XYZ file of C-alpha atoms in Angstrom:
306
model
C 42.145 75.980 9.553
C 45.225 77.355 7.804
C 45.437 74.755 5.038
C 44.299 76.160 1.688
C 40.910 74.860 0.528
C 41.302 73.045 -2.790
C 39.089 71.416 -5.386
C 38.930 68.443 -3.062
C 36.275 70.321 -1.111
C 34.120 69.109 -3.993
C 33.743 71.431 -6.890
C 32.864 75.086 -6.441
C 31.269 75.371 -3.058
C 29.133 72.283 -2.573
C 28.683 71.264 1.014
C 30.386 67.870 0.828
C 33.915 68.035 2.184
C 36.172 65.210 1.132
C 38.863 64.008 3.474
C 41.265 62.744 0.826
C 44.178 61.162 2.578
C 45.895 58.997 0.001
C 46.288 55.414 1.112
C 49.598 54.284 -0.347
C 48.770 51.566 -1.117
C 45.255 50.500 -0.157
C 46.715 47.622 1.800
C 47.145 50.049 4.702
C 43.417 49.676 5.226
C 44.048 46.019 6.031
C 47.071 46.640 8.224
C 49.716 45.735 5.650
C 52.838 47.808 5.256
C 53.142 50.386 2.517
C 56.674 49.414 1.560
C 57.484 50.147 -2.051
C 54.922 52.918 -2.448
C 55.671 56.583 -1.955
C 54.234 59.831 -3.256
C 55.912 63.148 -3.844
C 54.493 65.929 -1.625
C 53.470 67.801 -4.775
C 51.711 64.781 -6.291
C 48.604 66.076 -8.082
C 46.473 63.427 -9.851
C 44.719 65.664 -12.441
C 48.103 66.674 -13.877
C 49.372 63.114 -14.349
C 50.018 62.205 -17.970
C 49.588 59.002 -19.964
C 47.026 56.226 -19.958
C 46.437 55.846 -16.234
C 43.254 53.828 -15.695
C 43.639 51.881 -12.467
C 47.043 53.287 -11.591
C 49.757 51.686 -9.470
C 48.555 51.403 -5.890
C 44.862 51.128 -6.753
C 44.571 47.429 -7.493
C 47.438 45.431 -5.958
C 45.842 44.928 -2.561
C 42.535 43.674 -3.901
C 44.315 41.313 -6.270
C 46.293 39.957 -3.329
C 43.102 39.629 -1.287
C 41.403 37.628 -4.041
C 44.479 35.397 -4.152
C 44.036 34.590 -0.472
C 46.252 37.120 1.301
C 45.068 38.330 4.706
C 46.174 41.072 7.084
C 45.483 41.924 10.712
C 42.745 44.475 11.233
C 42.351 47.197 13.832
C 39.158 48.387 15.543
C 37.509 51.410 13.941
C 36.719 54.156 16.427
C 35.136 56.665 14.067
C 31.375 56.868 13.592
C 29.779 58.092 10.365
C 26.212 58.814 9.363
C 26.880 57.593 5.828
C 29.670 55.585 4.228
C 29.848 55.708 0.430
C 31.999 53.181 -1.420
C 33.088 54.644 -4.736
C 33.862 58.318 -5.368
C 32.514 58.461 -8.906
C 29.588 60.594 -10.039
C 27.034 58.329 -8.347
C 28.898 58.123 -5.052
C 29.573 61.845 -4.866
C 25.965 62.583 -5.809
C 24.690 60.274 -3.074
C 26.820 62.096 -0.504
C 25.706 65.473 -1.844
C 22.000 64.626 -1.677
C 22.387 63.123 1.794
C 24.179 66.234 3.051
C 21.427 68.441 1.614
C 18.888 66.558 3.735
C 21.195 66.208 6.748
C 23.466 69.281 6.952
C 25.290 68.071 10.067
C 25.926 64.565 8.760
C 29.407 63.084 8.912
C 30.080 61.308 5.621
C 32.972 59.048 4.642
C 33.632 58.436 0.940
C 36.013 55.602 0.043
C 37.718 54.995 -3.283
C 40.757 52.980 -4.292
C 41.987 55.570 -6.802
C 44.064 58.677 -6.155
C 41.404 61.157 -7.276
C 37.641 61.433 -7.107
C 35.263 61.512 -10.056
C 35.578 57.987 -11.406
C 35.377 58.033 -15.195
C 34.607 61.752 -15.005
C 37.728 62.667 -13.057
C 39.537 65.837 -13.978
C 42.360 65.897 -16.527
C 44.389 69.094 -16.257
C 47.340 70.408 -18.245
C 49.138 73.651 -19.044
C 49.322 75.387 -22.434
C 51.482 78.515 -22.607
C 51.022 79.073 -18.893
C 47.233 78.695 -18.961
C 45.284 75.838 -17.412
C 43.275 73.634 -19.731
C 40.880 70.982 -18.485
C 39.480 67.861 -20.091
C 37.808 64.684 -18.960
C 39.635 61.668 -17.634
C 37.332 59.104 -19.194
C 33.713 60.179 -19.467
C 33.051 61.356 -23.010
C 29.827 63.338 -22.737
C 27.123 64.716 -20.511
C 24.557 63.228 -22.859
C 21.438 65.273 -23.685
C 21.009 67.244 -20.438
C 17.917 68.841 -21.996
C 16.065 65.612 -21.159
C 17.382 65.294 -17.590
C 15.051 65.154 -14.610
C 14.900 68.270 -12.445
C 16.942 66.645 -9.669
C 19.776 65.930 -12.115
C 19.702 69.459 -13.512
C 19.745 70.816 -9.960
C 22.849 68.730 -9.251
C 24.647 70.141 -12.303
C 23.800 73.666 -11.188
C 24.927 72.925 -7.625
C 28.409 71.917 -8.779
C 28.748 74.858 -11.156
C 28.072 73.264 -14.553
C 26.275 75.587 -16.974
C 25.110 73.312 -19.794
C 24.104 76.282 -21.938
C 27.762 77.189 -22.438
C 28.030 74.167 -24.718
C 26.071 75.990 -27.407
C 28.447 78.960 -27.242
C 31.647 76.928 -27.468
C 30.735 74.036 -29.754
C 30.216 74.659 -33.467
C 27.400 72.242 -34.240
C 27.421 73.179 -37.929
C 31.151 72.627 -38.481
C 30.953 69.339 -40.393
C 27.967 70.424 -42.468
C 29.623 73.740 -43.345
C 32.615 71.817 -44.717
C 30.386 69.337 -46.572
C 31.720 66.462 -44.465
C 29.843 63.239 -43.753
C 30.261 59.960 -41.917
C 32.114 57.070 -43.490
C 33.193 53.502 -42.821
C 36.755 52.226 -43.094
C 36.844 48.631 -44.359
C 39.962 46.606 -43.563
C 41.907 44.185 -45.711
C 41.723 41.308 -43.232
C 37.919 41.204 -42.995
C 36.777 42.422 -46.396
C 39.674 41.634 -48.705
C 40.152 45.295 -49.529
C 41.192 48.360 -47.582
C 38.744 51.110 -48.476
C 37.114 54.198 -46.966
C 33.539 54.778 -48.107
C 32.037 58.175 -47.258
C 28.388 59.185 -47.200
C 27.088 56.787 -44.531
C 23.635 58.051 -43.579
C 23.575 60.789 -46.228
C 23.861 58.716 -49.421
C 20.978 56.393 -50.425
C 21.681 53.020 -48.845
C 21.789 51.075 -52.102
C 24.255 53.581 -53.527
C 26.397 53.485 -50.393
C 26.431 49.685 -50.271
C 27.426 49.478 -53.925
C 30.663 51.348 -53.139
C 31.683 48.993 -50.339
C 33.834 45.846 -50.615
C 31.023 43.808 -49.045
C 29.917 40.632 -50.787
C 26.744 40.811 -52.871
C 24.817 38.989 -50.148
C 26.098 41.355 -47.444
C 25.275 44.418 -49.566
C 21.721 43.201 -50.055
C 21.337 42.439 -46.340
C 22.616 45.866 -45.334
C 20.215 47.658 -47.672
C 17.321 45.440 -46.537
C 18.012 46.111 -42.859
C 17.835 49.861 -43.457
C 15.035 50.121 -46.009
C 12.554 47.296 -45.332
C 9.668 48.467 -43.165
C 9.653 45.115 -41.407
C 8.889 44.041 -37.870
C 11.560 41.467 -37.074
C 9.746 40.385 -33.902
C 6.244 39.696 -35.247
C 3.536 38.478 -32.912
C 5.119 39.982 -29.796
C 3.668 42.775 -27.693
C 5.706 45.906 -27.127
C 6.510 44.838 -23.561
C 7.636 41.415 -24.772
C 9.873 43.026 -27.385
C 11.448 45.318 -24.811
C 12.067 42.390 -22.456
C 13.781 40.412 -25.224
C 15.861 43.327 -26.512
C 17.100 43.987 -22.982
C 18.430 40.416 -22.769
C 20.133 39.958 -26.137
C 23.009 41.876 -27.702
C 22.647 43.968 -30.823
C 24.879 41.509 -32.665
C 22.567 38.647 -31.655
C 19.575 40.650 -32.830
C 21.090 41.316 -36.249
C 22.247 37.706 -36.585
C 19.246 35.792 -35.254
C 16.294 38.051 -36.071
C 17.293 40.403 -38.902
C 19.434 37.539 -40.268
C 22.168 39.563 -41.943
C 25.403 38.238 -43.396
C 28.508 37.816 -41.228
C 30.221 40.718 -43.020
C 27.427 43.055 -41.912
C 27.824 41.806 -38.341
C 31.539 42.566 -38.497
C 30.870 46.018 -39.956
C 28.855 46.960 -36.869
C 30.816 44.949 -34.270
C 33.138 47.838 -33.309
C 30.579 50.572 -33.846
C 30.108 51.313 -30.177
C 33.706 51.071 -28.987
C 34.163 54.832 -28.631
C 30.863 55.191 -26.767
C 30.284 51.995 -24.785
C 33.898 50.733 -24.871
C 32.737 47.228 -25.809
C 31.787 45.486 -29.036
C 28.209 45.096 -30.218
C 28.210 41.525 -28.931
C 28.087 43.086 -25.443
C 25.728 46.024 -26.075
C 22.052 45.241 -25.317
C 19.922 45.577 -28.442
C 17.541 47.931 -26.627
C 20.347 50.508 -26.396
C 20.300 50.917 -30.167
C 16.735 52.194 -30.167
C 16.928 55.815 -31.259
C 20.713 55.707 -31.710
C 21.348 58.143 -34.558
C 25.021 59.044 -34.139
C 27.104 58.416 -37.220
C 24.127 57.839 -39.500
C 22.217 55.389 -37.339
C 22.050 51.622 -36.908
C 19.571 49.369 -38.703
C 16.898 46.863 -37.797
C 14.836 48.377 -34.980
C 12.982 51.315 -36.487
C 9.901 49.286 -37.479
C 10.327 46.498 -34.939
C 9.980 48.823 -31.957
C 8.871 52.271 -33.193
C 9.527 55.100 -30.781
C 6.412 56.383 -29.059
Protein backbone atom coordinates (compact mmCIF):
# COMPACT_ATOMS: atom_id res chain seq x y z
CA UNK A 1 0.00 0.00 0.00
CA UNK A 2 1.68 3.19 -1.19
CA UNK A 3 -0.92 5.65 0.10
CA UNK A 4 0.30 7.50 3.20
CA UNK A 5 -1.39 6.40 6.43
CA UNK A 6 -3.20 9.35 8.00
CA UNK A 7 -5.11 10.12 11.17
CA UNK A 8 -8.04 8.36 9.57
CA UNK A 9 -6.45 5.09 10.62
CA UNK A 10 -7.94 6.10 13.96
CA UNK A 11 -5.72 8.01 16.28
CA UNK A 12 -2.18 6.90 17.04
CA UNK A 13 -2.02 3.25 16.22
CA UNK A 14 -5.32 1.73 17.28
CA UNK A 15 -6.33 -1.31 15.32
CA UNK A 16 -9.51 0.08 13.77
CA UNK A 17 -8.93 1.18 10.20
CA UNK A 18 -11.50 3.56 8.81
CA UNK A 19 -12.36 3.44 5.15
CA UNK A 20 -13.38 7.07 4.79
CA UNK A 21 -14.60 7.58 1.28
CA UNK A 22 -16.60 10.79 1.32
CA UNK A 23 -20.10 10.36 -0.02
CA UNK A 24 -20.88 13.61 -1.81
CA UNK A 25 -23.68 13.86 -0.95
CA UNK A 26 -25.12 11.00 1.09
CA UNK A 27 -27.78 10.53 -1.54
CA UNK A 28 -25.28 8.37 -3.43
CA UNK A 29 -26.06 5.69 -0.88
CA UNK A 30 -29.61 5.65 -2.23
CA UNK A 31 -28.62 5.76 -5.88
CA UNK A 32 -29.26 9.46 -6.44
CA UNK A 33 -26.86 11.57 -8.43
CA UNK A 34 -24.31 13.77 -6.72
CA UNK A 35 -24.89 16.75 -8.98
CA UNK A 36 -24.13 20.04 -7.31
CA UNK A 37 -21.67 18.62 -4.80
CA UNK A 38 -17.93 18.48 -5.33
CA UNK A 39 -14.89 18.43 -3.08
CA UNK A 40 -11.41 19.74 -3.71
CA UNK A 41 -8.78 16.96 -3.70
CA UNK A 42 -7.08 18.70 -0.77
CA UNK A 43 -10.30 18.98 1.24
CA UNK A 44 -9.39 18.40 4.90
CA UNK A 45 -12.29 18.63 7.40
CA UNK A 46 -10.30 19.46 10.58
CA UNK A 47 -8.94 22.61 8.93
CA UNK A 48 -12.34 23.97 7.89
CA UNK A 49 -13.23 27.26 9.53
CA UNK A 50 -16.49 28.75 10.79
CA UNK A 51 -19.54 27.33 12.51
CA UNK A 52 -19.92 24.06 10.63
CA UNK A 53 -22.28 21.79 12.58
CA UNK A 54 -24.12 19.60 10.10
CA UNK A 55 -22.33 20.93 7.04
CA UNK A 56 -23.58 21.03 3.45
CA UNK A 57 -23.94 17.49 2.15
CA UNK A 58 -24.64 15.91 5.54
CA UNK A 59 -28.36 16.52 5.86
CA UNK A 60 -30.00 17.20 2.48
CA UNK A 61 -30.63 13.57 1.58
CA UNK A 62 -32.26 12.66 4.86
CA UNK A 63 -34.45 15.75 4.71
CA UNK A 64 -35.53 14.74 1.21
CA UNK A 65 -36.18 11.19 2.41
CA UNK A 66 -38.40 12.42 5.24
CA UNK A 67 -40.27 14.53 2.69
CA UNK A 68 -41.07 11.41 0.68
CA UNK A 69 -38.28 11.24 -1.89
CA UNK A 70 -37.16 7.76 -2.96
CA UNK A 71 -34.27 6.42 -5.02
CA UNK A 72 -33.44 3.09 -6.64
CA UNK A 73 -31.21 0.85 -4.58
CA UNK A 74 -28.51 -1.59 -5.62
CA UNK A 75 -27.66 -4.97 -4.07
CA UNK A 76 -24.86 -4.90 -1.50
CA UNK A 77 -22.19 -7.49 -2.15
CA UNK A 78 -19.91 -6.76 0.79
CA UNK A 79 -20.13 -8.71 4.04
CA UNK A 80 -19.15 -7.23 7.40
CA UNK A 81 -18.84 -8.68 10.87
CA UNK A 82 -20.04 -5.42 12.41
CA UNK A 83 -21.74 -2.33 11.03
CA UNK A 84 -21.66 0.76 13.25
CA UNK A 85 -23.96 3.68 12.47
CA UNK A 86 -22.44 6.87 13.82
CA UNK A 87 -18.71 7.63 13.96
CA UNK A 88 -18.77 9.58 17.21
CA UNK A 89 -17.00 8.54 20.40
CA UNK A 90 -19.51 5.77 21.13
CA UNK A 91 -19.45 4.34 17.62
CA UNK A 92 -15.68 4.40 17.34
CA UNK A 93 -15.36 2.87 20.81
CA UNK A 94 -17.76 0.07 19.89
CA UNK A 95 -15.67 -0.74 16.81
CA UNK A 96 -12.46 -0.57 18.84
CA UNK A 97 -13.71 -2.93 21.55
CA UNK A 98 -15.11 -5.34 18.95
CA UNK A 99 -11.80 -5.40 17.08
CA UNK A 100 -9.94 -6.09 20.33
CA UNK A 101 -12.06 -9.21 20.81
CA UNK A 102 -12.10 -10.14 17.12
CA UNK A 103 -8.79 -9.08 15.52
CA UNK A 104 -9.74 -10.33 12.05
CA UNK A 105 -13.17 -8.71 12.02
CA UNK A 106 -14.25 -6.60 9.07
CA UNK A 107 -15.99 -3.50 10.41
CA UNK A 108 -17.93 -0.82 8.54
CA UNK A 109 -18.52 2.53 10.25
CA UNK A 110 -21.08 4.86 8.67
CA UNK A 111 -21.55 8.56 9.34
CA UNK A 112 -23.22 11.34 7.40
CA UNK A 113 -20.55 13.92 8.24
CA UNK A 114 -17.22 14.52 6.53
CA UNK A 115 -15.07 13.62 9.54
CA UNK A 116 -15.22 11.15 12.39
CA UNK A 117 -15.45 12.00 16.08
CA UNK A 118 -18.94 13.46 16.32
CA UNK A 119 -18.97 16.31 18.83
CA UNK A 120 -15.36 15.47 19.67
CA UNK A 121 -14.07 15.81 16.12
CA UNK A 122 -10.73 17.46 15.59
CA UNK A 123 -10.40 21.20 14.97
CA UNK A 124 -6.99 22.06 13.54
CA UNK A 125 -5.38 25.36 12.59
CA UNK A 126 -1.97 26.91 12.00
CA UNK A 127 -0.28 29.59 14.12
CA UNK A 128 3.07 30.88 12.85
CA UNK A 129 3.63 27.64 10.97
CA UNK A 130 2.83 25.38 13.93
CA UNK A 131 -0.21 23.13 14.21
CA UNK A 132 -2.66 23.84 17.00
CA UNK A 133 -5.54 21.54 17.83
CA UNK A 134 -8.82 22.12 19.61
CA UNK A 135 -12.15 20.38 19.91
CA UNK A 136 -14.92 20.64 17.37
CA UNK A 137 -17.75 20.59 19.88
CA UNK A 138 -17.09 18.52 22.98
CA UNK A 139 -16.05 20.82 25.80
CA UNK A 140 -14.44 18.51 28.34
CA UNK A 141 -13.34 15.02 29.20
CA UNK A 142 -15.14 15.37 32.51
CA UNK A 143 -13.47 13.98 35.65
CA UNK A 144 -11.51 11.05 34.17
CA UNK A 145 -10.30 10.28 37.70
CA UNK A 146 -13.70 8.67 38.32
CA UNK A 147 -13.81 6.69 35.05
CA UNK A 148 -14.17 2.92 35.01
CA UNK A 149 -11.05 0.95 34.10
CA UNK A 150 -12.40 0.12 30.63
CA UNK A 151 -12.83 3.83 29.86
CA UNK A 152 -9.35 4.68 31.13
CA UNK A 153 -7.94 1.83 29.03
CA UNK A 154 -9.66 3.31 25.97
CA UNK A 155 -8.10 6.73 26.59
CA UNK A 156 -4.68 5.13 26.90
CA UNK A 157 -5.23 3.07 23.75
CA UNK A 158 -5.86 6.18 21.65
CA UNK A 159 -2.94 8.09 23.14
CA UNK A 160 -4.65 10.43 25.61
CA UNK A 161 -2.58 11.09 28.74
CA UNK A 162 -5.01 12.72 31.17
CA UNK A 163 -2.21 13.62 33.57
CA UNK A 164 -0.91 16.21 31.11
CA UNK A 165 -3.91 18.34 32.02
CA UNK A 166 -2.36 19.14 35.39
CA UNK A 167 0.86 20.31 33.72
CA UNK A 168 -0.81 22.57 31.17
CA UNK A 169 -3.82 23.97 33.01
CA UNK A 170 -3.32 26.53 35.77
CA UNK A 171 -6.05 25.55 38.21
CA UNK A 172 -5.17 28.40 40.57
CA UNK A 173 -5.31 31.17 37.94
CA UNK A 174 -8.63 32.74 38.96
CA UNK A 175 -7.92 32.46 42.68
CA UNK A 176 -4.45 33.98 42.25
CA UNK A 177 -6.04 37.01 40.58
CA UNK A 178 -8.79 37.24 43.22
CA UNK A 179 -11.46 36.57 40.60
CA UNK A 180 -14.86 35.04 41.31
CA UNK A 181 -18.05 34.04 39.53
CA UNK A 182 -20.73 36.59 38.77
CA UNK A 183 -24.15 36.93 37.17
CA UNK A 184 -25.02 39.41 34.44
CA UNK A 185 -28.60 40.66 34.80
CA UNK A 186 -30.25 42.07 31.68
CA UNK A 187 -32.47 45.10 31.25
CA UNK A 188 -35.31 43.20 29.58
CA UNK A 189 -35.84 40.68 32.39
CA UNK A 190 -34.81 42.58 35.50
CA UNK A 191 -35.30 46.22 34.59
CA UNK A 192 -31.63 46.95 35.09
CA UNK A 193 -28.43 45.89 33.37
CA UNK A 194 -25.99 44.93 36.10
CA UNK A 195 -23.08 42.56 36.74
CA UNK A 196 -22.92 41.22 40.29
CA UNK A 197 -19.70 39.44 41.27
CA UNK A 198 -19.11 37.09 44.18
CA UNK A 199 -21.59 34.32 43.31
CA UNK A 200 -20.71 31.38 45.54
CA UNK A 201 -18.04 33.27 47.49
CA UNK A 202 -20.12 36.07 49.04
CA UNK A 203 -22.76 35.22 51.68
CA UNK A 204 -26.01 34.60 49.82
CA UNK A 205 -27.98 37.34 51.56
CA UNK A 206 -25.24 39.83 50.77
CA UNK A 207 -25.04 38.69 47.15
CA UNK A 208 -28.81 38.84 46.68
CA UNK A 209 -28.97 42.33 48.14
CA UNK A 210 -26.73 43.60 45.31
CA UNK A 211 -28.91 42.16 42.56
CA UNK A 212 -31.80 43.89 40.74
CA UNK A 213 -34.12 41.04 41.76
CA UNK A 214 -37.43 41.91 43.39
CA UNK A 215 -37.64 41.58 47.17
CA UNK A 216 -39.62 38.36 46.82
CA UNK A 217 -37.08 36.89 44.38
CA UNK A 218 -34.17 37.87 46.63
CA UNK A 219 -35.78 36.14 49.58
CA UNK A 220 -36.52 33.03 47.51
CA UNK A 221 -32.96 32.83 46.23
CA UNK A 222 -31.48 33.08 49.72
CA UNK A 223 -34.00 30.54 51.06
CA UNK A 224 -33.19 28.03 48.31
CA UNK A 225 -29.50 28.18 49.18
CA UNK A 226 -29.59 28.45 52.97
CA UNK A 227 -32.67 26.55 54.21
CA UNK A 228 -31.79 23.00 55.24
CA UNK A 229 -35.10 21.80 53.83
CA UNK A 230 -36.20 18.61 52.14
CA UNK A 231 -38.44 19.78 49.31
CA UNK A 232 -39.67 16.23 48.66
CA UNK A 233 -40.77 15.17 52.16
CA UNK A 234 -42.25 11.74 52.71
CA UNK A 235 -40.53 10.18 49.69
CA UNK A 236 -37.88 7.47 49.79
CA UNK A 237 -34.53 8.10 48.16
CA UNK A 238 -35.45 5.86 45.22
CA UNK A 239 -38.74 7.70 44.76
CA UNK A 240 -36.93 11.04 44.79
CA UNK A 241 -34.44 9.85 42.19
CA UNK A 242 -37.24 8.55 39.97
CA UNK A 243 -39.06 11.90 40.15
CA UNK A 244 -35.95 14.02 39.61
CA UNK A 245 -35.10 11.97 36.53
CA UNK A 246 -38.49 12.83 35.01
CA UNK A 247 -38.81 16.55 35.72
CA UNK A 248 -36.61 19.44 34.63
CA UNK A 249 -34.62 21.55 37.05
CA UNK A 250 -36.84 24.51 36.20
CA UNK A 251 -39.93 22.46 37.10
CA UNK A 252 -38.29 21.43 40.36
CA UNK A 253 -37.51 25.01 41.36
CA UNK A 254 -40.97 26.19 40.31
CA UNK A 255 -43.19 23.41 41.64
CA UNK A 256 -41.29 22.10 44.67
CA UNK A 257 -38.88 24.81 45.87
CA UNK A 258 -41.51 27.36 44.76
CA UNK A 259 -39.22 30.25 43.86
CA UNK A 260 -40.20 33.46 42.11
CA UNK A 261 -40.23 33.69 38.31
CA UNK A 262 -37.19 35.99 38.36
CA UNK A 263 -35.16 33.26 40.08
CA UNK A 264 -36.30 30.77 37.44
CA UNK A 265 -35.13 33.14 34.72
CA UNK A 266 -31.80 33.68 36.48
CA UNK A 267 -31.04 29.95 36.23
CA UNK A 268 -32.78 29.23 32.90
CA UNK A 269 -29.63 29.74 30.78
CA UNK A 270 -27.21 28.43 33.37
CA UNK A 271 -26.47 25.22 31.54
CA UNK A 272 -26.29 26.51 27.98
CA UNK A 273 -22.50 26.30 27.77
CA UNK A 274 -22.48 22.78 29.23
CA UNK A 275 -25.69 21.05 28.14
CA UNK A 276 -26.54 23.42 25.25
CA UNK A 277 -30.17 23.64 26.39
CA UNK A 278 -32.06 25.69 28.96
CA UNK A 279 -32.86 24.44 32.44
CA UNK A 280 -36.39 23.63 31.30
CA UNK A 281 -34.80 20.72 29.39
CA UNK A 282 -32.16 19.60 31.91
CA UNK A 283 -33.33 16.79 34.23
CA UNK A 284 -33.29 17.91 37.86
CA UNK A 285 -31.19 14.88 38.82
CA UNK A 286 -28.31 16.28 36.74
CA UNK A 287 -27.97 19.19 39.15
CA UNK A 288 -27.10 16.92 42.05
CA UNK A 289 -23.49 17.69 42.93
CA UNK A 290 -23.18 20.39 40.25
CA UNK A 291 -20.74 22.87 41.75
CA UNK A 292 -19.42 24.76 38.72
CA UNK A 293 -19.86 28.50 38.93
CA UNK A 294 -20.80 28.49 42.61
CA UNK A 295 -23.42 25.75 42.52
CA UNK A 296 -27.17 25.53 42.02
CA UNK A 297 -29.72 25.54 44.84
CA UNK A 298 -32.49 23.33 46.12
CA UNK A 299 -31.18 19.76 46.14
CA UNK A 300 -28.49 19.63 48.80
CA UNK A 301 -30.87 18.63 51.62
CA UNK A 302 -33.55 17.05 49.45
CA UNK A 303 -31.23 14.36 48.10
CA UNK A 304 -27.95 14.46 50.06
CA UNK A 305 -25.03 12.80 48.34
CA UNK A 306 -24.07 9.46 49.83
